[in-house]
Amino acid sequence: MYSEKVMDHFMNPRNVGEIENPSGTGIVGNPKCGDIMQMFLQIEDNVITDVKFKTFGCGAAIATSSMATEMVKGKTIEEALKLTNKAVAEALDGLPPVKMHCSLLAEQALKEALEDYFTKNNIPLPEGFTKPNVEEDED
Ligand code: FES
């Protein structure tokens, strides 16, 4: 049911933990399943130099969180803003359809963390800034 990559990131998640005094942090909970994810970003000169996460959730949520952190580490804010849950799922060689909603946790937590960074630094939200809303996801 799960790809080898999903199993690998679930069994050996990358970038687990937290960052003290992060540049930005975001926490998201899915009220339907009760799973929670928090993401921490260290940002220097517009580049995400470090990223950590803590996920209390299902295997798919842990695997997508892990893959999402790998995909944004070392990237600019502009590049990180383009990350979608679908791209993360594709990088994991797919997720079962009933588990796609789990990948939204990672995308939303990343965008919440970036929004926190913008707010803390009085940076206007980039044009077209959107974030998924796990609570409104219907599947
Ligand atoms: Fe809750 Fe996967 S079942 S995030």
PDB file of N, CA and C in Angstrom, residues 35-122:
ATOM      1  N   ASP A  35      -4.411  14.503  14.487  1.00  0.00           N
ATOM      2  CA  ASP A  35      -2.969  14.571  14.284  1.00  0.00           C
ATOM      3  C   ASP A  35      -2.488  16.025  14.259  1.00  0.00           C
ATOM      4  N   ILE A  36      -1.269  16.216  14.753  1.00  0.00           N
ATOM      5  CA  ILE A  36      -0.728  17.574  14.889  1.00  0.00           C
ATOM      6  C   ILE A  36       0.692  17.610  14.344  1.00  0.00           C
ATOM      7  N   MET A  37       1.012  18.714  13.681  1.00  0.00           N
ATOM      8  CA  MET A  37       2.376  18.878  13.206  1.00  0.00           C
ATOM      9  C   MET A  37       2.861  20.288  13.474  1.00  0.00           C
ATOM     10  N   GLN A  38       4.102  20.387  13.915  1.00  0.00           N
ATOM     11  CA  GLN A  38       4.720  21.693  14.101  1.00  0.00           C
ATOM     12  C   GLN A  38       6.004  21.755  13.294  1.00  0.00           C
ATOM     13  N   MET A  39       6.208  22.876  12.597  1.00  0.00           N
ATOM     14  CA  MET A  39       7.422  23.049  11.803  1.00  0.00           C
ATOM     15  C   MET A  39       8.181  24.287  12.274  1.00  0.00           C
ATOM     16  N   PHE A  40       9.495  24.177  12.279  1.00  0.00           N
ATOM     17  CA  PHE A  40      10.369  25.270  12.720  1.00  0.00           C
ATOM     18  C   PHE A  40      11.314  25.617  11.570  1.00  0.00           C
ATOM     19  N   LEU A  41      11.486  26.912  11.310  1.00  0.00           N
ATOM     20  CA  LEU A  41      12.380  27.337  10.228  1.00  0.00           C
ATOM     21  C   LEU A  41      13.448  28.280  10.748  1.00  0.00           C
ATOM     22  N   GLN A  42      14.666  28.081  10.274  1.00  0.00           N
ATOM     23  CA  GLN A  42      15.733  29.045  10.485  1.00  0.00           C
ATOM     24  C   GLN A  42      15.983  29.698   9.139  1.00  0.00           C
ATOM     25  N   ILE A  43      15.863  31.006   9.071  1.00  0.00           N
ATOM     26  CA  ILE A  43      15.997  31.693   7.778  1.00  0.00           C
ATOM     27  C   ILE A  43      17.104  32.740   7.869  1.00  0.00           C
ATOM     28  N   GLU A  44      18.043  32.660   6.959  1.00  0.00           N
ATOM     29  CA  GLU A  44      19.124  33.651   6.906  1.00  0.00           C
ATOM     30  C   GLU A  44      19.266  34.128   5.480  1.00  0.00           C
ATOM     31  N   ASP A  45      19.284  35.459   5.315  1.00  0.00           N
ATOM     32  CA  ASP A  45      19.417  36.060   3.982  1.00  0.00           C
ATOM     33  C   ASP A  45      18.463  35.424   2.980  1.00  0.00           C
ATOM     34  N   ASN A  46      17.205  35.271   3.411  1.00  0.00           N
ATOM     35  CA  ASN A  46      16.153  34.781   2.517  1.00  0.00           C
ATOM     36  C   ASN A  46      16.253  33.281   2.199  1.00  0.00           C
ATOM     37  N   VAL A  47      17.183  32.589   2.866  1.00  0.00           N
ATOM     38  CA  VAL A  47      17.354  31.157   2.597  1.00  0.00           C
ATOM     39  C   VAL A  47      17.015  30.355   3.852  1.00  0.00           C
ATOM     40  N   ILE A  48      16.314  29.242   3.658  1.00  0.00           N
ATOM     41  CA  ILE A  48      15.989  28.357   4.780  1.00  0.00           C
ATOM     42  C   ILE A  48      17.230  27.522   5.076  1.00  0.00           C
ATOM     43  N   THR A  49      17.939  27.915   6.114  1.00  0.00           N
ATOM     44  CA  THR A  49      19.212  27.243   6.415  1.00  0.00           C
ATOM     45  C   THR A  49      18.998  26.013   7.283  1.00  0.00           C
ATOM     46  N   ASP A  50      17.895  25.983   8.027  1.00  0.00           N
ATOM     47  CA  ASP A  50      17.614  24.792   8.831  1.00  0.00           C
ATOM     48  C   ASP A  50      16.104  24.654   8.988  1.00  0.00           C
ATOM     49  N   VAL A  51      15.680  23.425   9.122  1.00  0.00           N
ATOM     50  CA  VAL A  51      14.242  23.161   9.279  1.00  0.00           C
ATOM     51  C   VAL A  51      14.080  21.889  10.100  1.00  0.00           C
ATOM     52  N   LYS A  52      13.150  21.945  11.044  1.00  0.00           N
ATOM     53  CA  LYS A  52      12.884  20.763  11.883  1.00  0.00           C
ATOM     54  C   LYS A  52      11.370  20.631  12.033  1.00  0.00           C
ATOM     55  N   PHE A  53      10.943  19.423  12.356  1.00  0.00           N
ATOM     56  CA  PHE A  53       9.510  19.239  12.578  1.00  0.00           C
ATOM     57  C   PHE A  53       9.248  18.224  13.678  1.00  0.00           C
ATOM     58  N   LYS A  54       8.059  18.362  14.235  1.00  0.00           N
ATOM     59  CA  LYS A  54       7.561  17.357  15.180  1.00  0.00           C
ATOM     60  C   LYS A  54       6.152  17.015  14.727  1.00  0.00           C
ATOM     61  N   THR A  55       5.907  15.745  14.492  1.00  0.00           N
ATOM     62  CA  THR A  55       4.568  15.327  14.066  1.00  0.00           C
ATOM     63  C   THR A  55       4.055  14.245  14.994  1.00  0.00           C
ATOM     64  N   PHE A  56       2.888  14.503  15.557  1.00  0.00           N
ATOM     65  CA  PHE A  56       2.194  13.485  16.319  1.00  0.00           C
ATOM     66  C   PHE A  56       1.084  13.006  15.410  1.00  0.00           C
ATOM     67  N   GLY A  57       1.388  12.004  14.622  1.00  0.00           N
ATOM     68  CA  GLY A  57       0.371  11.630  13.663  1.00  0.00           C
ATOM     69  C   GLY A  57       0.663  10.317  12.977  1.00  0.00           C
ATOM     70  N   CYS A  58      -0.096  10.070  11.938  1.00  0.00           N
ATOM     71  CA  CYS A  58      -0.013   8.794  11.245  1.00  0.00           C
ATOM     72  C   CYS A  58       1.275   8.700  10.426  1.00  0.00           C
ATOM     73  N   GLY A  59       1.544   7.537   9.905  1.00  0.00           N
ATOM     74  CA  GLY A  59       2.767   7.303   9.145  1.00  0.00           C
ATOM     75  C   GLY A  59       2.877   8.196   7.927  1.00  0.00           C
ATOM     76  N   ALA A  60       1.757   8.417   7.238  1.00  0.00           N
ATOM     77  CA  ALA A  60       1.793   9.263   6.037  1.00  0.00           C
ATOM     78  C   ALA A  60       2.112  10.704   6.411  1.00  0.00           C
ATOM     79  N   ALA A  61       1.601  11.165   7.550  1.00  0.00           N
ATOM     80  CA  ALA A  61       1.884  12.534   7.991  1.00  0.00           C
ATOM     81  C   ALA A  61       3.361  12.673   8.336  1.00  0.00           C
ATOM     82  N   ILE A  62       3.922  11.668   8.987  1.00  0.00           N
ATOM     83  CA  ILE A  62       5.341  11.709   9.352  1.00  0.00           C
ATOM     84  C   ILE A  62       6.206  11.669   8.089  1.00  0.00           C
ATOM     85  N   ALA A  63       5.881  10.780   7.157  1.00  0.00           N
ATOM     86  CA  ALA A  63       6.680  10.664   5.929  1.00  0.00           C
ATOM     87  C   ALA A  63       6.609  11.949   5.103  1.00  0.00           C
ATOM     88  N   THR A  64       5.426  12.557   4.999  1.00  0.00           N
ATOM     89  CA  THR A  64       5.331  13.781   4.193  1.00  0.00           C
ATOM     90  C   THR A  64       6.019  14.944   4.892  1.00  0.00           C
ATOM     91  N   SER A  65       5.942  14.988   6.220  1.00  0.00           N
ATOM     92  CA  SER A  65       6.647  16.055   6.948  1.00  0.00           C
ATOM     93  C   SER A  65       8.139  15.928   6.692  1.00  0.00           C
ATOM     94  N   SER A  66       8.641  14.704   6.799  1.00  0.00           N
ATOM     95  CA  SER A  66      10.069  14.457   6.603  1.00  0.00           C
ATOM     96  C   SER A  66      10.496  14.865   5.192  1.00  0.00           C
ATOM     97  N   MET A  67       9.747  14.420   4.193  1.00  0.00           N
ATOM     98  CA  MET A  67      10.097  14.743   2.804  1.00  0.00           C
ATOM     99  C   MET A  67       9.989  16.252   2.556  1.00  0.00           C
ATOM    100  N   ALA A  68       8.960  16.887   3.112  1.00  0.00           N
ATOM    101  CA  ALA A  68       8.784  18.335   2.906  1.00  0.00           C
ATOM    102  C   ALA A  68       9.978  19.102   3.475  1.00  0.00           C
ATOM    103  N   THR A  69      10.469  18.689   4.639  1.00  0.00           N
ATOM    104  CA  THR A  69      11.615  19.412   5.208  1.00  0.00           C
ATOM    105  C   THR A  69      12.845  19.229   4.319  1.00  0.00           C
ATOM    106  N   GLU A  70      13.029  18.028   3.774  1.00  0.00           N
ATOM    107  CA  GLU A  70      14.168  17.805   2.890  1.00  0.00           C
ATOM    108  C   GLU A  70      14.059  18.673   1.628  1.00  0.00           C
ATOM    109  N   MET A  71      12.825  18.866   1.172  1.00  0.00           N
ATOM    110  CA  MET A  71      12.629  19.601  -0.087  1.00  0.00           C
ATOM    111  C   MET A  71      12.804  21.105   0.068  1.00  0.00           C
ATOM    112  N   VAL A  72      12.666  21.644   1.283  1.00  0.00           N
ATOM    113  CA  VAL A  72      12.803  23.106   1.433  1.00  0.00           C
ATOM    114  C   VAL A  72      14.140  23.516   2.042  1.00  0.00           C
ATOM    115  N   LYS A  73      14.862  22.558   2.598  1.00  0.00           N
ATOM    116  CA  LYS A  73      16.147  22.897   3.232  1.00  0.00           C
ATOM    117  C   LYS A  73      17.121  23.444   2.191  1.00  0.00           C
ATOM    118  N   GLY A  74      17.694  24.613   2.483  1.00  0.00           N
ATOM    119  CA  GLY A  74      18.652  25.214   1.555  1.00  0.00           C
ATOM    120  C   GLY A  74      17.992  26.002   0.438  1.00  0.00           C
ATOM    121  N   LYS A  75      16.663  26.030   0.440  1.00  0.00           N
ATOM    122  CA  LYS A  75      15.940  26.742  -0.629  1.00  0.00           C
ATOM    123  C   LYS A  75      15.629  28.182  -0.188  1.00  0.00           C
ATOM    124  N   THR A  76      15.367  29.034  -1.175  1.00  0.00           N
ATOM    125  CA  THR A  76      14.940  30.398  -0.846  1.00  0.00           C
ATOM    126  C   THR A  76      13.474  30.361  -0.417  1.00  0.00           C
ATOM    127  N   ILE A  77      13.057  31.442   0.199  1.00  0.00           N
ATOM    128  CA  ILE A  77      11.656  31.535   0.617  1.00  0.00           C
ATOM    129  C   ILE A  77      10.729  31.400  -0.596  1.00  0.00           C
ATOM    130  N   GLU A  78      11.106  32.041  -1.696  1.00  0.00           N
ATOM    131  CA  GLU A  78      10.267  31.989  -2.895  1.00  0.00           C
ATOM    132  C   GLU A  78      10.109  30.544  -3.382  1.00  0.00           C
ATOM    133  N   GLU A  79      11.201  29.798  -3.353  1.00  0.00           N
ATOM    134  CA  GLU A  79      11.124  28.396  -3.790  1.00  0.00           C
ATOM    135  C   GLU A  79      10.262  27.581  -2.821  1.00  0.00           C
ATOM    136  N   ALA A  80      10.439  27.833  -1.529  1.00  0.00           N
ATOM    137  CA  ALA A  80       9.688  27.069  -0.523  1.00  0.00           C
ATOM    138  C   ALA A  80       8.190  27.351  -0.637  1.00  0.00           C
ATOM    139  N   LEU A  81       7.855  28.578  -1.008  1.00  0.00           N
ATOM    140  CA  LEU A  81       6.431  28.931  -1.126  1.00  0.00           C
ATOM    141  C   LEU A  81       5.737  28.148  -2.240  1.00  0.00           C
ATOM    142  N   LYS A  82       6.535  27.651  -3.172  1.00  0.00           N
ATOM    143  CA  LYS A  82       5.936  26.907  -4.304  1.00  0.00           C
ATOM    144  C   LYS A  82       5.673  25.446  -3.966  1.00  0.00           C
ATOM    145  N   LEU A  83       6.173  24.991  -2.821  1.00  0.00           N
ATOM    146  CA  LEU A  83       6.002  23.572  -2.479  1.00  0.00           C
ATOM    147  C   LEU A  83       4.522  23.260  -2.234  1.00  0.00           C
ATOM    148  N   THR A  84       4.055  22.213  -2.870  1.00  0.00           N
ATOM    149  CA  THR A  84       2.666  21.798  -2.649  1.00  0.00           C
ATOM    150  C   THR A  84       2.645  20.394  -2.068  1.00  0.00           C
ATOM    151  N   ASN A  85       1.522  20.056  -1.470  1.00  0.00           N
ATOM    152  CA  ASN A  85       1.415  18.704  -0.908  1.00  0.00           C
ATOM    153  C   ASN A  85       1.492  17.661  -2.015  1.00  0.00           C
ATOM    154  N   LYS A  86       1.031  18.024  -3.212  1.00  0.00           N
ATOM    155  CA  LYS A  86       1.088  17.070  -4.323  1.00  0.00           C
ATOM    156  C   LYS A  86       2.530  16.790  -4.717  1.00  0.00           C
ATOM    157  N   ALA A  87       3.366  17.842  -4.720  1.00  0.00           N
ATOM    158  CA  ALA A  87       4.782  17.652  -5.068  1.00  0.00           C
ATOM    159  C   ALA A  87       5.463  16.771  -4.029  1.00  0.00           C
ATOM    160  N   VAL A  88       5.086  16.959  -2.766  1.00  0.00           N
ATOM    161  CA  VAL A  88       5.681  16.133  -1.706  1.00  0.00           C
ATOM    162  C   VAL A  88       5.245  14.677  -1.884  1.00  0.00           C
ATOM    163  N   ALA A  89       3.960  14.481  -2.170  1.00  0.00           N
ATOM    164  CA  ALA A  89       3.452  13.120  -2.364  1.00  0.00           C
ATOM    165  C   ALA A  89       4.132  12.465  -3.568  1.00  0.00           C
ATOM    166  N   GLU A  90       4.338  13.256  -4.636  1.00  0.00           N
ATOM    167  CA  GLU A  90       5.014  12.704  -5.819  1.00  0.00           C
ATOM    168  C   GLU A  90       6.449  12.311  -5.500  1.00  0.00           C
ATOM    169  N   ALA A  91       7.115  13.147  -4.707  1.00  0.00           N
ATOM    170  CA  ALA A  91       8.502  12.845  -4.335  1.00  0.00           C
ATOM    171  C   ALA A  91       8.581  11.564  -3.512  1.00  0.00           C
ATOM    172  N   LEU A  92       7.477  11.205  -2.884  1.00  0.00           N
ATOM    173  CA  LEU A  92       7.427   9.965  -2.100  1.00  0.00           C
ATOM    174  C   LEU A  92       6.928   8.790  -2.949  1.00  0.00           C
ATOM    175  N   ASP A  93       6.845   9.005  -4.268  1.00  0.00           N
ATOM    176  CA  ASP A  93       6.304   7.995  -5.186  1.00  0.00           C
ATOM    177  C   ASP A  93       4.836   7.699  -4.902  1.00  0.00           C
ATOM    178  N   GLY A  94       4.137   8.718  -4.438  1.00  0.00           N
ATOM    179  CA  GLY A  94       2.684   8.597  -4.293  1.00  0.00           C
ATOM    180  C   GLY A  94       2.234   8.204  -2.905  1.00  0.00           C
ATOM    181  N   LEU A  95       0.975   8.561  -2.645  1.00  0.00           N
ATOM    182  CA  LEU A  95       0.316   8.180  -1.390  1.00  0.00           C
ATOM    183  C   LEU A  95      -1.030   7.584  -1.759  1.00  0.00           C
ATOM    184  N   PRO A  96      -1.535   6.658  -0.968  1.00  0.00           N
ATOM    185  CA  PRO A  96      -2.887   6.167  -1.236  1.00  0.00           C
ATOM    186  C   PRO A  96      -3.869   7.341  -1.171  1.00  0.00           C
ATOM    187  N   PRO A  97      -4.885   7.368  -2.042  1.00  0.00           N
ATOM    188  CA  PRO A  97      -5.805   8.521  -2.069  1.00  0.00           C
ATOM    189  C   PRO A  97      -6.373   8.885  -0.698  1.00  0.00           C
ATOM    190  N   VAL A  98      -6.689   7.910   0.125  1.00  0.00           N
ATOM    191  CA  VAL A  98      -7.265   8.250   1.431  1.00  0.00           C
ATOM    192  C   VAL A  98      -6.255   8.906   2.355  1.00  0.00           C
ATOM    193  N   LYS A  99      -4.994   8.872   1.957  1.00  0.00           N
ATOM    194  CA  LYS A  99      -3.946   9.466   2.800  1.00  0.00           C
ATOM    195  C   LYS A  99      -3.436  10.793   2.248  1.00  0.00           C
ATOM    196  N   MET A 100      -3.984  11.251   1.118  1.00  0.00           N
ATOM    197  CA  MET A 100      -3.509  12.513   0.549  1.00  0.00           C
ATOM    198  C   MET A 100      -3.714  13.667   1.529  1.00  0.00           C
ATOM    199  N   HIS A 101      -4.821  13.620   2.273  1.00  0.00           N
ATOM    200  CA  HIS A 101      -5.086  14.743   3.185  1.00  0.00           C
ATOM    201  C   HIS A 101      -3.996  14.878   4.246  1.00  0.00           C
ATOM    202  N   CYS A 102      -3.336  13.774   4.556  1.00  0.00           N
ATOM    203  CA  CYS A 102      -2.275  13.819   5.571  1.00  0.00           C
ATOM    204  C   CYS A 102      -1.132  14.721   5.099  1.00  0.00           C
ATOM    205  N   SER A 103      -0.899  14.724   3.764  1.00  0.00           N
ATOM    206  CA  SER A 103       0.210  15.512   3.238  1.00  0.00           C
ATOM    207  C   SER A 103      -0.084  17.012   3.326  1.00  0.00           C
ATOM    208  N   LEU A 104      -1.349  17.366   3.504  1.00  0.00           N
ATOM    209  CA  LEU A 104      -1.685  18.783   3.646  1.00  0.00           C
ATOM    210  C   LEU A 104      -1.131  19.369   4.941  1.00  0.00           C
ATOM    211  N   LEU A 105      -0.996  18.527   5.960  1.00  0.00           N
ATOM    212  CA  LEU A 105      -0.465  19.020   7.241  1.00  0.00           C
ATOM    213  C   LEU A 105       0.896  19.661   7.026  1.00  0.00           C
ATOM    214  N   ALA A 106       1.758  18.978   6.258  1.00  0.00           N
ATOM    215  CA  ALA A 106       3.119  19.479   6.053  1.00  0.00           C
ATOM    216  C   ALA A 106       3.100  20.790   5.276  1.00  0.00           C
ATOM    217  N   GLU A 107       2.297  20.846   4.208  1.00  0.00           N
ATOM    218  CA  GLU A 107       2.257  22.081   3.417  1.00  0.00           C
ATOM    219  C   GLU A 107       1.714  23.233   4.249  1.00  0.00           C
ATOM    220  N   GLN A 108       0.650  22.960   4.999  1.00  0.00           N
ATOM    221  CA  GLN A 108       0.068  24.060   5.772  1.00  0.00           C
ATOM    222  C   GLN A 108       1.009  24.512   6.888  1.00  0.00           C
ATOM    223  N   ALA A 109       1.662  23.565   7.565  1.00  0.00           N
ATOM    224  CA  ALA A 109       2.578  23.943   8.655  1.00  0.00           C
ATOM    225  C   ALA A 109       3.750  24.758   8.108  1.00  0.00           C
ATOM    226  N   LEU A 110       4.243  24.387   6.921  1.00  0.00           N
ATOM    227  CA  LEU A 110       5.331  25.153   6.305  1.00  0.00           C
ATOM    228  C   LEU A 110       4.871  26.579   6.010  1.00  0.00           C
ATOM    229  N   LYS A 111       3.679  26.709   5.443  1.00  0.00           N
ATOM    230  CA  LYS A 111       3.194  28.045   5.086  1.00  0.00           C
ATOM    231  C   LYS A 111       2.884  28.864   6.344  1.00  0.00           C
ATOM    232  N   GLU A 112       2.386  28.201   7.384  1.00  0.00           N
ATOM    233  CA  GLU A 112       2.143  28.916   8.653  1.00  0.00           C
ATOM    234  C   GLU A 112       3.473  29.433   9.213  1.00  0.00           C
ATOM    235  N   ALA A 113       4.520  28.606   9.104  1.00  0.00           N
ATOM    236  CA  ALA A 113       5.833  29.004   9.630  1.00  0.00           C
ATOM    237  C   ALA A 113       6.391  30.181   8.828  1.00  0.00           C
ATOM    238  N   LEU A 114       6.187  30.159   7.510  1.00  0.00           N
ATOM    239  CA  LEU A 114       6.648  31.272   6.676  1.00  0.00           C
ATOM    240  C   LEU A 114       5.853  32.535   6.993  1.00  0.00           C
ATOM    241  N   GLU A 115       4.558  32.373   7.204  1.00  0.00           N
ATOM    242  CA  GLU A 115       3.710  33.524   7.547  1.00  0.00           C
ATOM    243  C   GLU A 115       4.167  34.128   8.875  1.00  0.00           C
ATOM    244  N   ASP A 116       4.510  33.252   9.821  1.00  0.00           N
ATOM    245  CA  ASP A 116       5.017  33.710  11.121  1.00  0.00           C
ATOM    246  C   ASP A 116       6.296  34.529  10.918  1.00  0.00           C
ATOM    247  N   TYR A 117       7.161  34.041  10.039  1.00  0.00           N
ATOM    248  CA  TYR A 117       8.414  34.755   9.745  1.00  0.00           C
ATOM    249  C   TYR A 117       8.119  36.132   9.127  1.00  0.00           C
ATOM    250  N   PHE A 118       7.207  36.167   8.160  1.00  0.00           N
ATOM    251  CA  PHE A 118       6.860  37.448   7.524  1.00  0.00           C
ATOM    252  C   PHE A 118       6.318  38.420   8.570  1.00  0.00           C
ATOM    253  N   THR A 119       5.411  37.930   9.416  1.00  0.00           N
ATOM    254  CA  THR A 119       4.777  38.796  10.407  1.00  0.00           C
ATOM    255  C   THR A 119       5.808  39.337  11.392  1.00  0.00           C
ATOM    256  N   LYS A 120       6.674  38.440  11.888  1.00  0.00           N
ATOM    257  CA  LYS A 120       7.682  38.860  12.873  1.00  0.00           C
ATOM    258  C   LYS A 120       8.617  39.919  12.306  1.00  0.00           C
ATOM    259  N   ASN A 121       8.848  39.862  11.001  1.00  0.00           N
ATOM    260  CA  ASN A 121       9.805  40.777  10.388  1.00  0.00           C
ATOM    261  C   ASN A 121       9.142  41.911   9.611  1.00  0.00           C
ATOM    262  N   ASN A 122       7.836  42.065   9.853  1.00  0.00           N
ATOM    263  CA  ASN A 122       7.087  43.128   9.157  1.00  0.00           C
ATOM    264  C   ASN A 122       7.255  43.072   7.649  1.00  0.00           C
TER     265      ASN A 122
END
